[in-house]
Amino acid sequence: MTAPHTALTPEQIGQIRDELQRTLGRLERSMKTNGNGRPAEIDQSAVGRLSRIEAIQNQGFTKNLHDRERSQLEQVTDALRRIENGSYGVCAGCRGPIQFERLLVFPETRTCNCCDVRN
């Protein structure tokens, strides 16, 4: 089976691969620093009411951050996999090429501008 046609040059793909790998490293470091996303237990007897409210809010922020990072990590990993198998830069909607400029801004994207607007 031949790889789908892509309008990207090997240099452009290399540039995007480098950016995706930098993003992957940043996400992995951030997720390691932030822990596994499970909020720390709150000792209800040790803190006052306002401190408990702040702790609960912080738990929510931590969970949301972890969820966003995990989702982006999956998207970046998928984009790197598509580069390796030769399908990167091909729109999942219309099977046409995705513009290089769009990929520079959104390297994880799976759709061209037209298909993104339709969804």
mmCIF file of N, CA, C and O in Angstrom, residues 5-9 12-13 15-17 19-20 23 79 82-83 87-92 96-113:
data_model
loop_
_atom_site.group_PDB
_atom_site.id
_atom_site.type_symbol
_atom_site.label_atom_id
_atom_site.label_comp_id
_atom_site.label_asym_id
_atom_site.label_seq_id
_atom_site.Cartn_x
_atom_site.Cartn_y
_atom_site.Cartn_z
ATOM 1 N N HIS A 5 -0.709 10.947 -0.628
ATOM 2 C CA HIS A 5 0.056 12.101 -1.096
ATOM 3 C C HIS A 5 0.059 13.198 -0.027
ATOM 4 O O HIS A 5 -0.960 13.521 0.549
ATOM 5 N N THR A 6 1.229 13.745 0.228
ATOM 6 C CA THR A 6 1.343 14.882 1.124
ATOM 7 C C THR A 6 2.100 15.984 0.409
ATOM 8 O O THR A 6 2.997 15.709 -0.383
ATOM 9 N N ALA A 7 1.739 17.217 0.652
ATOM 10 C CA ALA A 7 2.373 18.357 0.001
ATOM 11 C C ALA A 7 3.594 18.838 0.776
ATOM 12 O O ALA A 7 4.175 19.851 0.433
ATOM 13 N N LEU A 8 3.991 18.129 1.813
ATOM 14 C CA LEU A 8 5.095 18.566 2.659
ATOM 15 C C LEU A 8 6.431 18.042 2.143
ATOM 16 O O LEU A 8 6.527 16.894 1.708
ATOM 17 N N THR A 9 7.443 18.895 2.234
ATOM 18 C CA THR A 9 8.795 18.473 1.873
ATOM 19 C C THR A 9 9.415 17.748 3.070
ATOM 20 O O THR A 9 8.951 17.911 4.213
ATOM 21 N N GLN A 12 10.239 20.240 5.759
ATOM 22 C CA GLN A 12 9.082 20.699 6.519
ATOM 23 C C GLN A 12 8.650 19.643 7.535
ATOM 24 O O GLN A 12 8.358 19.962 8.687
ATOM 25 N N ILE A 13 8.631 18.392 7.114
ATOM 26 C CA ILE A 13 8.271 17.318 8.027
ATOM 27 C C ILE A 13 9.273 17.245 9.174
ATOM 28 O O ILE A 13 8.890 17.079 10.338
ATOM 29 N N GLN A 15 11.052 19.713 10.386
ATOM 30 C CA GLN A 15 10.800 20.878 11.248
ATOM 31 C C GLN A 15 9.620 20.605 12.182
ATOM 32 O O GLN A 15 9.681 20.882 13.383
ATOM 33 N N ILE A 16 8.559 20.045 11.649
ATOM 34 C CA ILE A 16 7.380 19.755 12.465
ATOM 35 C C ILE A 16 7.679 18.620 13.442
ATOM 36 O O ILE A 16 7.266 18.675 14.604
ATOM 37 N N ARG A 17 8.416 17.602 13.011
ATOM 38 C CA ARG A 17 8.779 16.506 13.910
ATOM 39 C C ARG A 17 9.571 17.045 15.108
ATOM 40 O O ARG A 17 9.307 16.663 16.251
ATOM 41 N N GLU A 19 9.443 20.027 16.388
ATOM 42 C CA GLU A 19 8.522 20.765 17.263
ATOM 43 C C GLU A 19 7.656 19.805 18.078
ATOM 44 O O GLU A 19 7.442 20.009 19.270
ATOM 45 N N LEU A 20 7.166 18.751 17.438
ATOM 46 C CA LEU A 20 6.359 17.766 18.153
ATOM 47 C C LEU A 20 7.172 17.071 19.244
ATOM 48 O O LEU A 20 6.675 16.844 20.349
ATOM 49 N N THR A 23 7.511 19.434 22.146
ATOM 50 C CA THR A 23 6.241 19.468 22.876
ATOM 51 C C THR A 23 6.066 18.207 23.711
ATOM 52 O O THR A 23 5.644 18.273 24.870
ATOM 53 N N ALA A 79 0.443 12.190 16.189
ATOM 54 C CA ALA A 79 1.035 12.932 15.071
ATOM 55 C C ALA A 79 2.417 12.371 14.729
ATOM 56 O O ALA A 79 2.749 12.205 13.546
ATOM 57 N N ARG A 82 1.941 9.238 12.821
ATOM 58 C CA ARG A 82 1.552 9.504 11.428
ATOM 59 C C ARG A 82 2.753 9.926 10.587
ATOM 60 O O ARG A 82 2.848 9.564 9.418
ATOM 61 N N ILE A 83 3.684 10.669 11.191
ATOM 62 C CA ILE A 83 4.905 11.035 10.468
ATOM 63 C C ILE A 83 5.678 9.770 10.096
ATOM 64 O O ILE A 83 6.128 9.606 8.962
ATOM 65 N N SER A 87 1.608 9.112 6.775
ATOM 66 C CA SER A 87 0.270 9.674 6.565
ATOM 67 C C SER A 87 0.112 11.069 7.167
ATOM 68 O O SER A 87 -0.971 11.652 7.094
ATOM 69 N N TYR A 88 1.183 11.623 7.718
ATOM 70 C CA TYR A 88 1.112 12.951 8.325
ATOM 71 C C TYR A 88 0.911 14.000 7.236
ATOM 72 O O TYR A 88 1.489 13.921 6.156
ATOM 73 N N GLY A 89 0.088 14.999 7.540
ATOM 74 C CA GLY A 89 -0.161 16.082 6.596
ATOM 75 C C GLY A 89 -1.299 15.801 5.641
ATOM 76 O O GLY A 89 -1.576 16.589 4.748
ATOM 77 N N VAL A 90 -1.977 14.658 5.826
ATOM 78 C CA VAL A 90 -3.122 14.291 4.998
ATOM 79 C C VAL A 90 -4.381 14.442 5.847
ATOM 80 O O VAL A 90 -4.463 13.896 6.950
ATOM 81 N N CYS A 91 -5.340 15.189 5.338
ATOM 82 C CA CYS A 91 -6.572 15.464 6.077
ATOM 83 C C CYS A 91 -7.373 14.183 6.297
ATOM 84 O O CYS A 91 -7.597 13.407 5.358
ATOM 85 N N ALA A 92 -7.807 13.983 7.520
ATOM 86 C CA ALA A 92 -8.623 12.817 7.854
ATOM 87 C C ALA A 92 -10.036 12.950 7.284
ATOM 88 O O ALA A 92 -10.735 11.950 7.142
ATOM 89 N N GLY A 96 -7.164 15.274 1.453
ATOM 90 C CA GLY A 96 -6.285 16.211 0.760
ATOM 91 C C GLY A 96 -5.145 16.639 1.667
ATOM 92 O O GLY A 96 -5.124 16.324 2.857
ATOM 93 N N PRO A 97 -4.173 17.367 1.120
ATOM 94 C CA PRO A 97 -3.050 17.816 1.939
ATOM 95 C C PRO A 97 -3.467 18.929 2.910
ATOM 96 O O PRO A 97 -4.332 19.746 2.609
ATOM 97 N N ILE A 98 -2.840 18.917 4.074
ATOM 98 C CA ILE A 98 -3.033 19.987 5.059
ATOM 99 C C ILE A 98 -1.905 20.989 4.833
ATOM 100 O O ILE A 98 -0.741 20.605 4.707
ATOM 101 N N GLN A 99 -2.236 22.264 4.780
ATOM 102 C CA GLN A 99 -1.232 23.297 4.519
ATOM 103 C C GLN A 99 -0.165 23.312 5.606
ATOM 104 O O GLN A 99 -0.458 23.180 6.794
ATOM 105 N N PHE A 100 1.081 23.516 5.168
ATOM 106 C CA PHE A 100 2.221 23.568 6.074
ATOM 107 C C PHE A 100 2.033 24.634 7.145
ATOM 108 O O PHE A 100 2.334 24.409 8.316
ATOM 109 N N GLU A 101 1.512 25.787 6.768
ATOM 110 C CA GLU A 101 1.319 26.875 7.726
ATOM 111 C C GLU A 101 0.388 26.453 8.862
ATOM 112 O O GLU A 101 0.593 26.805 10.015
ATOM 113 N N ARG A 102 -0.664 25.715 8.533
ATOM 114 C CA ARG A 102 -1.597 25.218 9.557
ATOM 115 C C ARG A 102 -0.885 24.235 10.470
ATOM 116 O O ARG A 102 -1.063 24.258 11.693
ATOM 117 N N LEU A 103 -0.075 23.365 9.897
ATOM 118 C CA LEU A 103 0.647 22.377 10.697
ATOM 119 C C LEU A 103 1.686 23.021 11.602
ATOM 120 O O LEU A 103 1.974 22.504 12.678
ATOM 121 N N LEU A 104 2.254 24.149 11.171
ATOM 122 C CA LEU A 104 3.195 24.861 12.043
ATOM 123 C C LEU A 104 2.502 25.380 13.294
ATOM 124 O O LEU A 104 3.069 25.360 14.382
ATOM 125 N N VAL A 105 1.272 25.832 13.140
ATOM 126 C CA VAL A 105 0.515 26.378 14.264
ATOM 127 C C VAL A 105 -0.123 25.260 15.089
ATOM 128 O O VAL A 105 -0.113 25.298 16.316
ATOM 129 N N PHE A 106 -0.678 24.265 14.414
ATOM 130 C CA PHE A 106 -1.361 23.136 15.065
ATOM 131 C C PHE A 106 -0.750 21.822 14.572
ATOM 132 O O PHE A 106 -1.374 21.107 13.776
ATOM 133 N N PRO A 107 0.449 21.483 15.013
ATOM 134 C CA PRO A 107 1.105 20.292 14.453
ATOM 135 C C PRO A 107 0.375 18.985 14.739
ATOM 136 O O PRO A 107 0.602 17.994 14.047
ATOM 137 N N GLU A 108 -0.529 18.963 15.720
ATOM 138 C CA GLU A 108 -1.266 17.733 16.034
ATOM 139 C C GLU A 108 -2.519 17.570 15.178
ATOM 140 O O GLU A 108 -3.162 16.523 15.220
ATOM 141 N N THR A 109 -2.887 18.594 14.407
ATOM 142 C CA THR A 109 -4.168 18.574 13.699
ATOM 143 C C THR A 109 -4.261 17.403 12.729
ATOM 144 O O THR A 109 -3.272 16.959 12.161
ATOM 145 N N ARG A 110 -5.474 16.933 12.542
ATOM 146 C CA ARG A 110 -5.738 15.835 11.611
ATOM 147 C C ARG A 110 -6.566 16.308 10.417
ATOM 148 O O ARG A 110 -6.867 15.514 9.532
ATOM 149 N N THR A 111 -6.960 17.597 10.423
ATOM 150 C CA THR A 111 -7.835 18.095 9.352
ATOM 151 C C THR A 111 -7.304 19.384 8.744
ATOM 152 O O THR A 111 -6.603 20.154 9.396
ATOM 153 N N CYS A 112 -7.702 19.599 7.487
ATOM 154 C CA CYS A 112 -7.374 20.855 6.798
ATOM 155 C C CYS A 112 -8.324 21.948 7.300
ATOM 156 O O CYS A 112 -9.282 21.670 8.024
ATOM 157 N N ASN A 113 -8.076 23.185 6.853
ATOM 158 C CA ASN A 113 -8.931 24.295 7.279
ATOM 159 C C ASN A 113 -10.387 24.072 6.893
ATOM 160 O O ASN A 113 -11.288 24.316 7.691
#
